[in-house]
Coordinates of C-alpha atoms and ligand atoms in Angstrom, one line a residue:
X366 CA 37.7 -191.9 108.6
X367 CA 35.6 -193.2 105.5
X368 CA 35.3 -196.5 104.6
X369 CA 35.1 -195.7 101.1
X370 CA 36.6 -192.7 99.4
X371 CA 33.7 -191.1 96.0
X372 CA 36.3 -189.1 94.7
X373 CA 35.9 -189.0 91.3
X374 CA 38.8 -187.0 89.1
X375 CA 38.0 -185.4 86.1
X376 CA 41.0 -184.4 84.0
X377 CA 39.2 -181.4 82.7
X378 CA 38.0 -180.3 86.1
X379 CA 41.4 -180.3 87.7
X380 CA 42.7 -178.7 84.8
X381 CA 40.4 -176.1 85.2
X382 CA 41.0 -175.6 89.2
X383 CA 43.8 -177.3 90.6
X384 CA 46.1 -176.6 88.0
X385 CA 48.3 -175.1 90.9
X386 CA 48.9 -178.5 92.6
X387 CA 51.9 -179.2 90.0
X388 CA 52.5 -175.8 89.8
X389 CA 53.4 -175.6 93.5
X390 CA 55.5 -178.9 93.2
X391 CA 59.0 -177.2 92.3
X392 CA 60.2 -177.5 95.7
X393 CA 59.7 -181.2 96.3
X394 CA 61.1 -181.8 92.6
X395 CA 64.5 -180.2 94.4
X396 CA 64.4 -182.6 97.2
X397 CA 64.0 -186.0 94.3
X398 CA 66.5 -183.9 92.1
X399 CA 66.4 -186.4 89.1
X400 CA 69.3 -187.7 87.3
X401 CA 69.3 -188.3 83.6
X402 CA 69.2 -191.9 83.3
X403 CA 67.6 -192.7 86.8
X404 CA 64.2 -195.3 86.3
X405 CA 61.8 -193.6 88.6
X406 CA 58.1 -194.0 90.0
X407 CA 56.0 -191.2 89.6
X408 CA 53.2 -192.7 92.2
X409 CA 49.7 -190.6 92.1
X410 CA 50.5 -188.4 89.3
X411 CA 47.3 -186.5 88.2
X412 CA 47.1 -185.6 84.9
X413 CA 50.8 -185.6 84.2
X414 CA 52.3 -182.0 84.4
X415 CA 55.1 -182.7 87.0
X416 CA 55.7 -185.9 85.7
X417 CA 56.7 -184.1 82.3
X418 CA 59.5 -182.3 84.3
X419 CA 61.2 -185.4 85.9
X420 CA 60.8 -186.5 82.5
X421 CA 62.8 -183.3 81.2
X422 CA 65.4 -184.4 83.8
X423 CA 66.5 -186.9 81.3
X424 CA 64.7 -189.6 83.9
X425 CA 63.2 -192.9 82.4
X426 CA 59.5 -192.5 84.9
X427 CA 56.6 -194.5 85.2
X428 CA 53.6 -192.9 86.6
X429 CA 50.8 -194.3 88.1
X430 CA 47.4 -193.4 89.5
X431 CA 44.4 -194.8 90.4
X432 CA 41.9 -192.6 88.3
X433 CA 41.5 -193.7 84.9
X434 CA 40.9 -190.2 83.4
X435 CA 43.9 -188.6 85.2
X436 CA 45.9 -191.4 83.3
X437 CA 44.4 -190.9 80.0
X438 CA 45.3 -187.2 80.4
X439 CA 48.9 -187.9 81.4
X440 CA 49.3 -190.4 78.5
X441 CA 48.0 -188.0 76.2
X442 CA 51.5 -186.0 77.3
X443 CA 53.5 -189.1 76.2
X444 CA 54.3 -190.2 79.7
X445 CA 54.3 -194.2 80.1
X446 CA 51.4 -194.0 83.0
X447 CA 49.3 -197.0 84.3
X448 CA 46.1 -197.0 86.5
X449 CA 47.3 -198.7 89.6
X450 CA 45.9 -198.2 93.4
X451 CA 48.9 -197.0 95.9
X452 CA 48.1 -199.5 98.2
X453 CA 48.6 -202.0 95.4
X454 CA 51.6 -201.6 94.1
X455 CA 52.9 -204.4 91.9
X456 CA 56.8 -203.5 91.5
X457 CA 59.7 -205.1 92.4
X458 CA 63.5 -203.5 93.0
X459 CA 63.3 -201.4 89.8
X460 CA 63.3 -198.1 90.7
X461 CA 66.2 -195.6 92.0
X462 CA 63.6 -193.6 93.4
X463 CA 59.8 -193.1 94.0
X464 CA 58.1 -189.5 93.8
X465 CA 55.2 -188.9 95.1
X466 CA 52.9 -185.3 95.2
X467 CA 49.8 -184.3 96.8
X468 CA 48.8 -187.5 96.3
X469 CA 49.6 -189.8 99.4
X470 CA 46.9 -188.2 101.7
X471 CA 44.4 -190.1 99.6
X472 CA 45.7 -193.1 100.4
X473 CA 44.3 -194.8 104.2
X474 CA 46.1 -198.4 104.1
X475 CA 49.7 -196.2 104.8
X476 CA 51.3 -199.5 105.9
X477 CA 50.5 -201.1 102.4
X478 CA 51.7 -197.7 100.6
X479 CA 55.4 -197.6 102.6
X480 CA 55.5 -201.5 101.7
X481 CA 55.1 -201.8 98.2
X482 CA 57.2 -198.2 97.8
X483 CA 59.9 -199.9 100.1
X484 CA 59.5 -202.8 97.3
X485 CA 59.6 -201.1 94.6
X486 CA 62.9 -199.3 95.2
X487 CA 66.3 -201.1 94.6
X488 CA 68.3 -200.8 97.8
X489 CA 69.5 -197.5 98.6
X490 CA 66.9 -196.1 96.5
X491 CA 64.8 -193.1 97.7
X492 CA 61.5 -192.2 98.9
X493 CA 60.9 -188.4 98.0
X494 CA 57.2 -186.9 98.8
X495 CA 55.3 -183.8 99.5
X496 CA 51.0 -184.6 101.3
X497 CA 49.2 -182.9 103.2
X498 CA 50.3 -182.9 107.1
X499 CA 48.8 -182.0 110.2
X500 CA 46.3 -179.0 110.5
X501 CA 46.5 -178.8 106.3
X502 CA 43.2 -177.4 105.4
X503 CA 42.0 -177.4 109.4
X504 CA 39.4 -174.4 108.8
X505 CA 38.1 -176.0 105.7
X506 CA 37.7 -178.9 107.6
X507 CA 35.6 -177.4 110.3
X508 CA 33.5 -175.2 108.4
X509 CA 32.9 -178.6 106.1
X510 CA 31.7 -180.4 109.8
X511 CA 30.1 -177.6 110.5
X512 CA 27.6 -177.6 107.6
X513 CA 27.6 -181.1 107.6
X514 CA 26.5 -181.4 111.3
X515 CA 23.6 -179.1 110.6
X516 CA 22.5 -182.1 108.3
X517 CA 23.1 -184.4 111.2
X518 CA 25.9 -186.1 109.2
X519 CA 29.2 -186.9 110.7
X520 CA 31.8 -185.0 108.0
X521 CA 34.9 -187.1 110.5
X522 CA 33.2 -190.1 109.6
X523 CA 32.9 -189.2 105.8
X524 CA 36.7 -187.5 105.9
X525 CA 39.2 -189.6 102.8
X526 CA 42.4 -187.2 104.1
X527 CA 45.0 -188.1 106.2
X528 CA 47.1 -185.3 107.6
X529 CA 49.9 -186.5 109.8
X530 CA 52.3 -184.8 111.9
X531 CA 56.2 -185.1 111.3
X532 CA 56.5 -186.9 114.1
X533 CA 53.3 -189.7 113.4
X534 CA 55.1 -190.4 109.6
X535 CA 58.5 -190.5 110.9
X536 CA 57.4 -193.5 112.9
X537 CA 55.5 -194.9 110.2
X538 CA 58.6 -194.6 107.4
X539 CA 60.7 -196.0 110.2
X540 CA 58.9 -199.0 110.5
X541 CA 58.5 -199.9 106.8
X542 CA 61.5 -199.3 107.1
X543 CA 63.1 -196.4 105.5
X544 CA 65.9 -193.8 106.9
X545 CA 64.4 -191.1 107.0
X546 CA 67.1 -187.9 105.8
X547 CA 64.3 -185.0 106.0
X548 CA 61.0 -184.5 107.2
X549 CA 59.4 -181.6 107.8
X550 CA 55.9 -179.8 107.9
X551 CA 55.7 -176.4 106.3
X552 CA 52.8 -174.4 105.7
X553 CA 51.9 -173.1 102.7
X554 CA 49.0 -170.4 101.7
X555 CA 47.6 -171.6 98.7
X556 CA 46.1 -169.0 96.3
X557 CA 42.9 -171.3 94.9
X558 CA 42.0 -169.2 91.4
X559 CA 39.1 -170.3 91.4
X560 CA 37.3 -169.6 94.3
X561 CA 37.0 -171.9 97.1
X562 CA 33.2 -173.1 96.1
X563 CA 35.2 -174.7 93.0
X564 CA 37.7 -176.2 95.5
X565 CA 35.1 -178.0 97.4
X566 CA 33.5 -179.7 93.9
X567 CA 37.2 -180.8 93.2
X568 CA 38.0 -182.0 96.5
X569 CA 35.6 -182.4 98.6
X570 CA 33.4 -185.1 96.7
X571 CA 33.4 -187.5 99.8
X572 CA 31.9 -184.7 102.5
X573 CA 29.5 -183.0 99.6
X574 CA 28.3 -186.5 98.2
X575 CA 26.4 -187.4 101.0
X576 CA 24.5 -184.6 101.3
X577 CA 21.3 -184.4 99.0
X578 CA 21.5 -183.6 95.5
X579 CA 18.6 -180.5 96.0
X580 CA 20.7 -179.6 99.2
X581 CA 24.5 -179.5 97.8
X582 CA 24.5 -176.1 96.6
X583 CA 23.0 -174.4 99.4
X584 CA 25.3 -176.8 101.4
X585 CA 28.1 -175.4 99.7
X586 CA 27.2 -172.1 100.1
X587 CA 26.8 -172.1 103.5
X588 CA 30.7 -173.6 103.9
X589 CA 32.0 -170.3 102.1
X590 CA 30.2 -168.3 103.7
X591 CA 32.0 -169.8 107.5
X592 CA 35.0 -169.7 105.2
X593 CA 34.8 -166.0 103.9
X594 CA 36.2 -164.4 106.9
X595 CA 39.4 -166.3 107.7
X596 CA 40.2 -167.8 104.0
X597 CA 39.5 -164.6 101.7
X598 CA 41.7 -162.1 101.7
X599 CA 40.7 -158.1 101.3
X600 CA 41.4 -158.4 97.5
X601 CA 38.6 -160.6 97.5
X602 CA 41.3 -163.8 96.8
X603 CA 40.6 -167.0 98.7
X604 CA 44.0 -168.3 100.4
X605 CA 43.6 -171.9 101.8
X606 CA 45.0 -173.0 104.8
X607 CA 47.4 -175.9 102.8
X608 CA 50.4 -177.5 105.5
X609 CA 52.5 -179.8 103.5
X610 CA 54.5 -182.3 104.9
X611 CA 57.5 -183.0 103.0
X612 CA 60.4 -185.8 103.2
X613 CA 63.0 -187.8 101.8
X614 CA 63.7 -191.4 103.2
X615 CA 66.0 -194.2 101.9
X616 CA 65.4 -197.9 101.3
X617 CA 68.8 -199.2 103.4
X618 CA 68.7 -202.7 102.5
Ligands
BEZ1064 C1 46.1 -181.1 99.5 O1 46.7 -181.4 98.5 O2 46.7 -180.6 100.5 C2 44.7 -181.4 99.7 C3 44.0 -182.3 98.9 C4 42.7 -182.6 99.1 C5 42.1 -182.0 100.1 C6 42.7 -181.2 101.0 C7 44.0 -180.8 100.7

């Protein structure tokens, strides 16, 4: 795994082509199920769009993230958001729950994540999340070593994501600890509109980065082109291979 994740996030650019990672968060939202009233943590929340609905909920939320831009764009929606590192967090028994989408997968200190959620929570408050879990984006993945290895560059070294199994972050809550009610993988075609070369600049910053600036296009070229086959349907649509890992775990005492 890398030692040091490049992402950068552009509010503009996810705007632009990940505007379906909110979008797609309705059914995690059901599993916080917000209460007017209810103080809650928002933790990794992009540019803002979901956190406007827990909002709408009649919720009192915080959000936080650690990419300056993304919280720029969800202040500019009114939302009380800080930039904070997951693995950091400074709160202490304030919150009657803690949301988190598409976010935790970013994060590689896991046991410093469940800690300072686990803090954060009053007792009997809940953890409620959706990542990215085992096999989520496996053929991007290869296709991304693939390319990578012709370059002799190790894309597993270079990889920011972590994917776990039900079973692998069942253990982990468990440990923090947390009771875990519901966990489950699901998978979960994802429509990208705009193409999956625009995917990879979103997302894929770590692997791309360390290829050479007169090489990245051709680079990401050749990546589609593995990808074309399995990931684009014959409406000419690319479908990613997205397994999301979804749960909701308690803070006992
Ligand atoms: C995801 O949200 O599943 C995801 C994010 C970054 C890379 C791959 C997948």
């Amino acid at each position: 795994m890398a030692e040091i994740a490049r992402q950068h996030w552009s509010a503009e650019r996810y705007a632009e082509t990940a505007h379906f990672v909110p979008a797609l968060g309705a059914t995690v939202l059901e599993l916080l199920r917000p209460s007017p009233g209810e103080h809650i943590l928002d933790l990794g929340c992009g540019d803002g769009v979901l956190t406007q609905k827990i909002v709408a909920a009649g919720a009192t939320v915080i959000a936080v993230d650690a990419g300056p831009e993304m919280v720029a764009a969800a202040r500019a929606r009114g939302i009380d958001a800080r930039v904070m590192d997951g693995q950091k967090l400074t709160f202490a028994g304030e919150f009657d729950a803690v949301f988190s989408n598409a976010a935790l997968h970013w994060m590689r200190d896991q046991q410093s994540v469940l800690g300072g959620v686990r803090r954060a929570l009053r007792p009997g408050g809940r953890f409620v999340a959706e990542m990215g879990g085992h096999n989520n984006t496996a053929a991007i993945i290869v296709a991304l070593s693939a390319v990578l290895a012709r370059r002799g560059l190790d894309a597993h070294r270079l990889n920011p994501w972590y994917f776990p199994s039900a079973e692998a972050y069942r253990k982990k809550l468990e440990q923090a600890p947390f009771m875990v009610e519901k966990i489950a993988i699901v998978p979960r075609p994802t429509t990208l509109p705009t193409g999956i070369e625009a995917w990879l600049d979103t997302f894929a910053e770590d692997f791309l980065g360390a290829v050479s600036e007169a090489d990245r296009l051709r680079a990401r070229a050749e990546i589609a082109d593995l990808l074309r086959p399995v990931l684009m349907d014959e409406t000419g649509t690319w479908i990613a291979d997205y397994v999301r890992l979804r749960f909701r775990a308690i803070r006992t005492k």
